[in-house]
PDB file of C-alpha atoms in Angstrom:
ATOM      1  CA  ASP M   1       0.000   0.000   0.000  1.00  0.00           C
ATOM      2  CA  THR M   2       1.505   3.300  -1.119  1.00  0.00           C
ATOM      3  CA  ALA M   3       1.461   5.900   1.660  1.00  0.00           C
ATOM      4  CA  VAL M   4       2.013   8.985  -0.515  1.00  0.00           C
ATOM      5  CA  SER M   5       1.334   8.620  -4.213  1.00  0.00           C
ATOM      6  CA  GLN M   6       1.810  11.041  -7.081  1.00  0.00           C
ATOM      7  CA  THR M   7       0.673  11.008 -10.671  1.00  0.00           C
ATOM      8  CA  PRO M   8       2.072  11.147 -13.207  1.00  0.00           C
ATOM      9  CA  LYS M   9       5.596   9.868 -12.549  1.00  0.00           C
ATOM     10  CA  TYR M  10       6.910  11.517 -15.719  1.00  0.00           C
ATOM     11  CA  LEU M  11       5.575  14.571 -17.502  1.00  0.00           C
ATOM     12  CA  VAL M  12       7.040  15.929 -20.727  1.00  0.00           C
ATOM     13  CA  THR M  13       5.416  19.009 -22.184  1.00  0.00           C
ATOM     14  CA  GLN M  14       5.985  22.062 -24.332  1.00  0.00           C
ATOM     15  CA  MET M  15       6.722  25.533 -23.030  1.00  0.00           C
ATOM     16  CA  GLY M  16       3.590  27.565 -22.470  1.00  0.00           C
ATOM     17  CA  ASN M  17       1.342  24.599 -21.658  1.00  0.00           C
ATOM     18  CA  ASP M  18      -0.645  24.144 -18.442  1.00  0.00           C
ATOM     19  CA  LYS M  19      -0.251  20.926 -16.470  1.00  0.00           C
ATOM     20  CA  SER M  20      -1.296  19.387 -13.158  1.00  0.00           C
ATOM     21  CA  ILE M  21       0.325  16.918 -10.776  1.00  0.00           C
ATOM     22  CA  LYS M  22      -1.835  15.002  -8.334  1.00  0.00           C
ATOM     23  CA  CYS M  23      -0.932  13.821  -4.845  1.00  0.00           C
ATOM     24  CA  GLU M  24      -2.765  11.599  -2.414  1.00  0.00           C
ATOM     25  CA  GLN M  25      -1.827  10.328   1.034  1.00  0.00           C
ATOM     26  CA  ASN M  26      -3.537   7.514   2.923  1.00  0.00           C
ATOM     27  CA  LEU M  27      -1.749   8.099   6.225  1.00  0.00           C
ATOM     28  CA  GLY M  28      -4.432  10.273   7.770  1.00  0.00           C
ATOM     29  CA  HIS M  29      -1.964  13.151   8.057  1.00  0.00           C
ATOM     30  CA  ASP M  30      -3.088  16.743   8.528  1.00  0.00           C
ATOM     31  CA  THR M  31      -0.251  18.469   6.681  1.00  0.00           C
ATOM     32  CA  MET M  32       0.843  18.147   3.057  1.00  0.00           C
ATOM     33  CA  TYR M  33       3.675  19.766   1.121  1.00  0.00           C
ATOM     34  CA  TRP M  34       5.022  20.366  -2.349  1.00  0.00           C
ATOM     35  CA  TYR M  35       8.787  20.462  -2.915  1.00  0.00           C
ATOM     36  CA  LYS M  36      10.844  21.193  -6.012  1.00  0.00           C
ATOM     37  CA  GLN M  37      14.159  19.372  -6.456  1.00  0.00           C
ATOM     38  CA  ASP M  38      16.492  20.720  -9.131  1.00  0.00           C
ATOM     39  CA  SER M  39      19.297  18.972 -10.965  1.00  0.00           C
ATOM     40  CA  LYS M  40      21.722  19.728  -8.105  1.00  0.00           C
ATOM     41  CA  LYS M  41      19.388  17.907  -5.711  1.00  0.00           C
ATOM     42  CA  PHE M  42      18.471  21.065  -3.774  1.00  0.00           C
ATOM     43  CA  LEU M  43      15.154  20.411  -2.043  1.00  0.00           C
ATOM     44  CA  LYS M  44      13.074  23.589  -1.950  1.00  0.00           C
ATOM     45  CA  ILE M  45       9.715  23.780  -0.241  1.00  0.00           C
ATOM     46  CA  MET M  46       7.030  25.449  -2.314  1.00  0.00           C
ATOM     47  CA  PHE M  47       3.795  25.083  -0.374  1.00  0.00           C
ATOM     48  CA  SER M  48       2.467  23.605   2.824  1.00  0.00           C
ATOM     49  CA  TYR M  49      -1.182  22.901   3.625  1.00  0.00           C
ATOM     50  CA  ASN M  50      -2.657  22.020   6.988  1.00  0.00           C
ATOM     51  CA  ASN M  51      -6.200  20.649   6.985  1.00  0.00           C
ATOM     52  CA  LYS M  52      -6.810  22.054   3.503  1.00  0.00           C
ATOM     53  CA  GLU M  53      -5.549  25.519   4.462  1.00  0.00           C
ATOM     54  CA  LEU M  54      -2.407  27.107   3.042  1.00  0.00           C
ATOM     55  CA  ILE M  55       0.197  27.702   5.758  1.00  0.00           C
ATOM     56  CA  ILE M  56       3.421  28.120   3.780  1.00  0.00           C
ATOM     57  CA  ASN M  57       3.770  29.809   0.415  1.00  0.00           C
ATOM     58  CA  GLU M  58       7.432  30.313  -0.319  1.00  0.00           C
ATOM     59  CA  THR M  59       8.590  32.633  -3.069  1.00  0.00           C
ATOM     60  CA  VAL M  60       7.021  30.770  -5.941  1.00  0.00           C
ATOM     61  CA  PRO M  61       5.703  32.328  -9.162  1.00  0.00           C
ATOM     62  CA  ASN M  62       1.935  32.683  -9.134  1.00  0.00           C
ATOM     63  CA  ARG M  63       1.856  30.376 -12.168  1.00  0.00           C
ATOM     64  CA  PHE M  64       1.970  27.636  -9.535  1.00  0.00           C
ATOM     65  CA  SER M  65      -1.316  27.076  -7.751  1.00  0.00           C
ATOM     66  CA  PRO M  66      -1.883  24.333  -5.200  1.00  0.00           C
ATOM     67  CA  LYS M  67      -5.359  22.995  -4.564  1.00  0.00           C
ATOM     68  CA  SER M  68      -6.447  20.829  -1.663  1.00  0.00           C
ATOM     69  CA  PRO M  69      -9.936  19.395  -2.236  1.00  0.00           C
ATOM     70  CA  ASP M  70      -9.679  17.448   1.027  1.00  0.00           C
ATOM     71  CA  LYS M  71      -7.143  16.583   3.697  1.00  0.00           C
ATOM     72  CA  ALA M  72      -5.830  13.577   1.772  1.00  0.00           C
ATOM     73  CA  HIS M  73      -5.171  15.359  -1.518  1.00  0.00           C
ATOM     74  CA  LEU M  74      -2.931  18.225  -2.586  1.00  0.00           C
ATOM     75  CA  ASN M  75      -2.689  18.886  -6.303  1.00  0.00           C
ATOM     76  CA  LEU M  76      -0.297  21.253  -8.048  1.00  0.00           C
ATOM     77  CA  HIS M  77      -1.364  23.145 -11.146  1.00  0.00           C
ATOM     78  CA  ILE M  78       1.212  24.968 -13.227  1.00  0.00           C
ATOM     79  CA  ASN M  79       0.261  27.543 -15.856  1.00  0.00           C
ATOM     80  CA  SER M  80       2.362  28.740 -18.774  1.00  0.00           C
ATOM     81  CA  LEU M  81       5.188  26.290 -18.196  1.00  0.00           C
ATOM     82  CA  GLU M  82       8.730  27.585 -18.614  1.00  0.00           C
ATOM     83  CA  LEU M  83      12.040  25.796 -19.259  1.00  0.00           C
ATOM     84  CA  GLY M  84      13.156  26.572 -15.705  1.00  0.00           C
ATOM     85  CA  ASP M  85      10.232  24.632 -14.294  1.00  0.00           C
ATOM     86  CA  SER M  86      11.934  21.394 -15.342  1.00  0.00           C
ATOM     87  CA  ALA M  87      12.662  19.532 -12.105  1.00  0.00           C
ATOM     88  CA  VAL M  88      11.435  16.706  -9.930  1.00  0.00           C
ATOM     89  CA  TYR M  89       8.423  17.675  -7.837  1.00  0.00           C
ATOM     90  CA  PHE M  90       7.811  15.841  -4.582  1.00  0.00           C
ATOM     91  CA  CYS M  91       4.665  15.720  -2.547  1.00  0.00           C
ATOM     92  CA  ALA M  92       5.011  14.914   1.159  1.00  0.00           C
ATOM     93  CA  SER M  93       2.787  14.631   4.189  1.00  0.00           C
ATOM     94  CA  SER M  94       3.245  14.711   7.966  1.00  0.00           C
ATOM     95  CA  GLN M  95       1.052  14.268  10.999  1.00  0.00           C
ATOM     96  CA  TRP M  96       1.517  17.936  11.912  1.00  0.00           C
ATOM     97  CA  GLU M  97       3.761  20.718  10.610  1.00  0.00           C
ATOM     98  CA  GLY M  98       7.295  19.792  11.602  1.00  0.00           C
ATOM     99  CA  ALA M  99       6.648  16.099  12.225  1.00  0.00           C
ATOM    100  CA  THR M 100       8.386  13.402  10.200  1.00  0.00           C
ATOM    101  CA  GLN M 101       7.613  13.918   6.545  1.00  0.00           C
ATOM    102  CA  TYR M 102       6.723  11.059   4.227  1.00  0.00           C
ATOM    103  CA  PHE M 103       7.583  11.738   0.624  1.00  0.00           C
ATOM    104  CA  GLY M 104       5.965  10.506  -2.550  1.00  0.00           C
ATOM    105  CA  PRO M 105       8.004   8.985  -5.387  1.00  0.00           C
ATOM    106  CA  GLY M 106       8.283  12.273  -7.269  1.00  0.00           C
ATOM    107  CA  THR M 107       7.140  13.570 -10.655  1.00  0.00           C
ATOM    108  CA  ARG M 108       9.859  14.351 -13.156  1.00  0.00           C
ATOM    109  CA  LEU M 109       8.691  17.340 -15.194  1.00  0.00           C
ATOM    110  CA  THR M 110      10.523  18.156 -18.412  1.00  0.00           C
ATOM    111  CA  VAL M 111       9.608  21.314 -20.268  1.00  0.00           C
ATOM    112  CA  LEU M 112      10.794  21.433 -23.890  1.00  0.00           C
TER     113      LEU M 112
ATOM    114  CA  GLN Y   1      18.747  32.784   3.805  1.00  0.00           C
ATOM    115  CA  GLN Y   2      20.401  29.415   4.298  1.00  0.00           C
ATOM    116  CA  GLN Y   3      19.639  28.409   7.871  1.00  0.00           C
ATOM    117  CA  VAL Y   4      21.191  24.941   7.655  1.00  0.00           C
ATOM    118  CA  LYS Y   5      24.532  24.623   5.895  1.00  0.00           C
ATOM    119  CA  GLN Y   6      25.574  21.149   4.800  1.00  0.00           C
ATOM    120  CA  SER Y   7      28.952  19.861   3.617  1.00  0.00           C
ATOM    121  CA  PRO Y   8      30.429  18.320   1.612  1.00  0.00           C
ATOM    122  CA  GLN Y   9      28.273  18.553  -1.502  1.00  0.00           C
ATOM    123  CA  SER Y  10      29.551  15.170  -2.639  1.00  0.00           C
ATOM    124  CA  LEU Y  11      31.552  12.430  -0.983  1.00  0.00           C
ATOM    125  CA  ILE Y  12      33.243   9.269  -2.224  1.00  0.00           C
ATOM    126  CA  VAL Y  13      34.161   6.645   0.367  1.00  0.00           C
ATOM    127  CA  GLN Y  14      35.643   3.198  -0.003  1.00  0.00           C
ATOM    128  CA  LYS Y  15      33.572   0.231   1.100  1.00  0.00           C
ATOM    129  CA  GLY Y  16      34.123  -0.423   4.788  1.00  0.00           C
ATOM    130  CA  GLY Y  17      35.196   3.151   5.485  1.00  0.00           C
ATOM    131  CA  ILE Y  18      33.510   5.839   7.569  1.00  0.00           C
ATOM    132  CA  SER Y  19      31.336   8.435   5.816  1.00  0.00           C
ATOM    133  CA  ILE Y  20      30.962  11.768   7.594  1.00  0.00           C
ATOM    134  CA  ILE Y  21      28.540  14.515   6.605  1.00  0.00           C
ATOM    135  CA  ASN Y  22      28.422  17.783   8.517  1.00  0.00           C
ATOM    136  CA  CYS Y  23      25.726  20.369   9.106  1.00  0.00           C
ATOM    137  CA  ALA Y  24      25.758  23.734  10.851  1.00  0.00           C
ATOM    138  CA  TYR Y  25      22.772  25.816  11.843  1.00  0.00           C
ATOM    139  CA  GLU Y  26      22.197  29.421  12.848  1.00  0.00           C
ATOM    140  CA  ASN Y  27      18.839  29.432  14.575  1.00  0.00           C
ATOM    141  CA  THR Y  28      19.370  28.717  18.280  1.00  0.00           C
ATOM    142  CA  ALA Y  29      15.675  27.868  18.585  1.00  0.00           C
ATOM    143  CA  PHE Y  30      16.158  24.681  16.562  1.00  0.00           C
ATOM    144  CA  ASP Y  31      15.598  21.663  18.773  1.00  0.00           C
ATOM    145  CA  TYR Y  32      15.013  18.733  16.445  1.00  0.00           C
ATOM    146  CA  PHE Y  33      17.569  17.503  13.901  1.00  0.00           C
ATOM    147  CA  PRO Y  34      16.573  14.704  11.507  1.00  0.00           C
ATOM    148  CA  TRP Y  35      18.533  13.199   8.637  1.00  0.00           C
ATOM    149  CA  TYR Y  36      16.787  12.075   5.468  1.00  0.00           C
ATOM    150  CA  GLN Y  37      18.141   9.565   2.947  1.00  0.00           C
ATOM    151  CA  GLN Y  38      17.190   9.669  -0.724  1.00  0.00           C
ATOM    152  CA  PHE Y  39      17.946   6.881  -3.187  1.00  0.00           C
ATOM    153  CA  PRO Y  40      17.995   7.638  -6.934  1.00  0.00           C
ATOM    154  CA  GLY Y  41      14.491   7.856  -8.344  1.00  0.00           C
ATOM    155  CA  LYS Y  42      12.867   7.871  -4.896  1.00  0.00           C
ATOM    156  CA  GLY Y  43      11.640  10.450  -2.442  1.00  0.00           C
ATOM    157  CA  PRO Y  44      13.627  11.264   0.734  1.00  0.00           C
ATOM    158  CA  ALA Y  45      12.884   9.147   3.797  1.00  0.00           C
ATOM    159  CA  LEU Y  46      13.670   9.716   7.472  1.00  0.00           C
ATOM    160  CA  LEU Y  47      16.865   7.894   8.489  1.00  0.00           C
ATOM    161  CA  ILE Y  48      17.642   8.997  12.036  1.00  0.00           C
ATOM    162  CA  ALA Y  49      16.962  12.035  14.233  1.00  0.00           C
ATOM    163  CA  ILE Y  50      18.296  13.635  17.413  1.00  0.00           C
ATOM    164  CA  ARG Y  51      17.146  16.152  20.007  1.00  0.00           C
ATOM    165  CA  PRO Y  52      19.681  18.464  21.715  1.00  0.00           C
ATOM    166  CA  ASP Y  53      19.351  16.854  25.131  1.00  0.00           C
ATOM    167  CA  VAL Y  54      21.824  14.170  23.997  1.00  0.00           C
ATOM    168  CA  SER Y  55      25.166  14.529  22.236  1.00  0.00           C
ATOM    169  CA  GLU Y  56      24.975  11.309  20.250  1.00  0.00           C
ATOM    170  CA  LYS Y  57      22.400   8.898  18.881  1.00  0.00           C
ATOM    171  CA  LYS Y  58      23.240   5.592  17.279  1.00  0.00           C
ATOM    172  CA  GLU Y  59      21.075   3.303  15.174  1.00  0.00           C
ATOM    173  CA  GLY Y  60      22.976   0.390  13.701  1.00  0.00           C
ATOM    174  CA  ARG Y  61      25.791   1.738  11.541  1.00  0.00           C
ATOM    175  CA  PHE Y  62      24.358   5.277  11.570  1.00  0.00           C
ATOM    176  CA  THR Y  63      25.303   7.782  14.288  1.00  0.00           C
ATOM    177  CA  ILE Y  64      24.382  11.426  14.757  1.00  0.00           C
ATOM    178  CA  SER Y  65      26.839  13.535  16.756  1.00  0.00           C
ATOM    179  CA  PHE Y  66      25.523  16.812  18.100  1.00  0.00           C
ATOM    180  CA  ASN Y  67      27.503  19.821  19.389  1.00  0.00           C
ATOM    181  CA  LYS Y  68      25.093  22.379  20.801  1.00  0.00           C
ATOM    182  CA  SER Y  69      27.694  25.043  21.627  1.00  0.00           C
ATOM    183  CA  ALA Y  70      29.130  24.925  18.107  1.00  0.00           C
ATOM    184  CA  LYS Y  71      25.651  24.632  16.563  1.00  0.00           C
ATOM    185  CA  GLN Y  72      26.796  21.685  14.506  1.00  0.00           C
ATOM    186  CA  PHE Y  73      25.655  18.136  13.972  1.00  0.00           C
ATOM    187  CA  SER Y  74      26.987  15.364  11.809  1.00  0.00           C
ATOM    188  CA  LEU Y  75      26.055  11.979  10.402  1.00  0.00           C
ATOM    189  CA  HIS Y  76      28.572   9.158  10.626  1.00  0.00           C
ATOM    190  CA  ILE Y  77      28.085   5.973   8.626  1.00  0.00           C
ATOM    191  CA  MET Y  78      30.339   3.206   9.900  1.00  0.00           C
ATOM    192  CA  ASP Y  79      31.429   0.309   7.680  1.00  0.00           C
ATOM    193  CA  SER Y  80      29.963   2.098   4.648  1.00  0.00           C
ATOM    194  CA  GLN Y  81      28.396  -0.201   2.056  1.00  0.00           C
ATOM    195  CA  PRO Y  82      27.569   0.306  -1.632  1.00  0.00           C
ATOM    196  CA  GLY Y  83      23.895   0.164  -0.640  1.00  0.00           C
ATOM    197  CA  ASP Y  84      24.425   3.354   1.387  1.00  0.00           C
ATOM    198  CA  SER Y  85      25.074   5.289  -1.831  1.00  0.00           C
ATOM    199  CA  ALA Y  86      22.383   7.967  -1.799  1.00  0.00           C
ATOM    200  CA  THR Y  87      21.825  11.660  -1.215  1.00  0.00           C
ATOM    201  CA  TYR Y  88      21.634  12.638   2.448  1.00  0.00           C
ATOM    202  CA  PHE Y  89      19.841  15.717   3.758  1.00  0.00           C
ATOM    203  CA  CYS Y  90      20.170  17.141   7.226  1.00  0.00           C
ATOM    204  CA  ALA Y  91      17.257  19.178   8.524  1.00  0.00           C
ATOM    205  CA  ALA Y  92      16.214  21.145  11.579  1.00  0.00           C
ATOM    206  CA  ASN Y  93      13.184  22.718  13.155  1.00  0.00           C
ATOM    207  CA  ALA Y  94      12.050  24.336  16.371  1.00  0.00           C
ATOM    208  CA  ASN Y  95       9.397  24.037  19.026  1.00  0.00           C
ATOM    209  CA  PHE Y  96       9.920  20.317  19.598  1.00  0.00           C
ATOM    210  CA  GLY Y  97       9.291  19.582  15.957  1.00  0.00           C
ATOM    211  CA  ASN Y  98       6.151  21.665  15.660  1.00  0.00           C
ATOM    212  CA  GLU Y  99       7.481  24.211  13.192  1.00  0.00           C
ATOM    213  CA  LYS Y 100       8.537  24.183   9.574  1.00  0.00           C
ATOM    214  CA  LEU Y 101      11.386  21.798   8.738  1.00  0.00           C
ATOM    215  CA  THR Y 102      14.406  23.456   7.115  1.00  0.00           C
ATOM    216  CA  PHE Y 103      16.524  21.185   4.907  1.00  0.00           C
ATOM    217  CA  GLY Y 104      20.242  21.375   4.179  1.00  0.00           C
ATOM    218  CA  THR Y 105      21.490  21.381   0.598  1.00  0.00           C
ATOM    219  CA  GLY Y 106      22.203  17.644   0.441  1.00  0.00           C
ATOM    220  CA  THR Y 107      25.292  15.436   0.130  1.00  0.00           C
ATOM    221  CA  ARG Y 108      25.627  12.907  -2.638  1.00  0.00           C
ATOM    222  CA  LEU Y 109      27.415   9.906  -1.137  1.00  0.00           C
ATOM    223  CA  THR Y 110      29.027   7.243  -3.309  1.00  0.00           C
ATOM    224  CA  ILE Y 111      30.508   4.107  -1.789  1.00  0.00           C
ATOM    225  CA  ILE Y 112      33.020   2.424  -4.073  1.00  0.00           C
ATOM    226  CA  PRO Y 113      34.054  -1.252  -3.796  1.00  0.00           C
TER     227      PRO Y 113
END
């Protein structure tokens, strides 16, 4: 049973397109996150949601919009994709903000 | 602002040797220091963690050493094995783990035969 799942695993798209990445956790956690990991492996937090409410919104272009339909899901929608958006995006969840985080398998986004 | 500085960026160790990764922090309010391990193609996963009331924590071949006065902590991997090859992230947060986790920049560890 996958604790934190993401779809799709790979996403290749053209510049200017709009795309979404979905995340689901079955751990019953209250907090969910989106991270961006670049080619140098830097792990940068983008957003954090607690019980469907946004609690962290780091300096991220407003082309990125997270949506949490319920506590178990946190989707990431990206408008007008740019070359620099190419990275691996990880979803994670934790029981509360600051508790041990459980990461999904990642979505490798390639913008051509 | 980089609140947790991690070094080295990459590390190559011979099988059976000791791997050492260091982290330094600035925020004196930090009171929880986990290490995450990430294998290629996978998400990071918690490896081991320490609170500042102890100076060392050991789990199998993995040991965290903590120096509160120097604001430094390090991960030691004894008898390093090829299966330990991964990227390691230190992290820290405050308020007994109730605040945002801040990650270090990561260390890519390669264990060679």
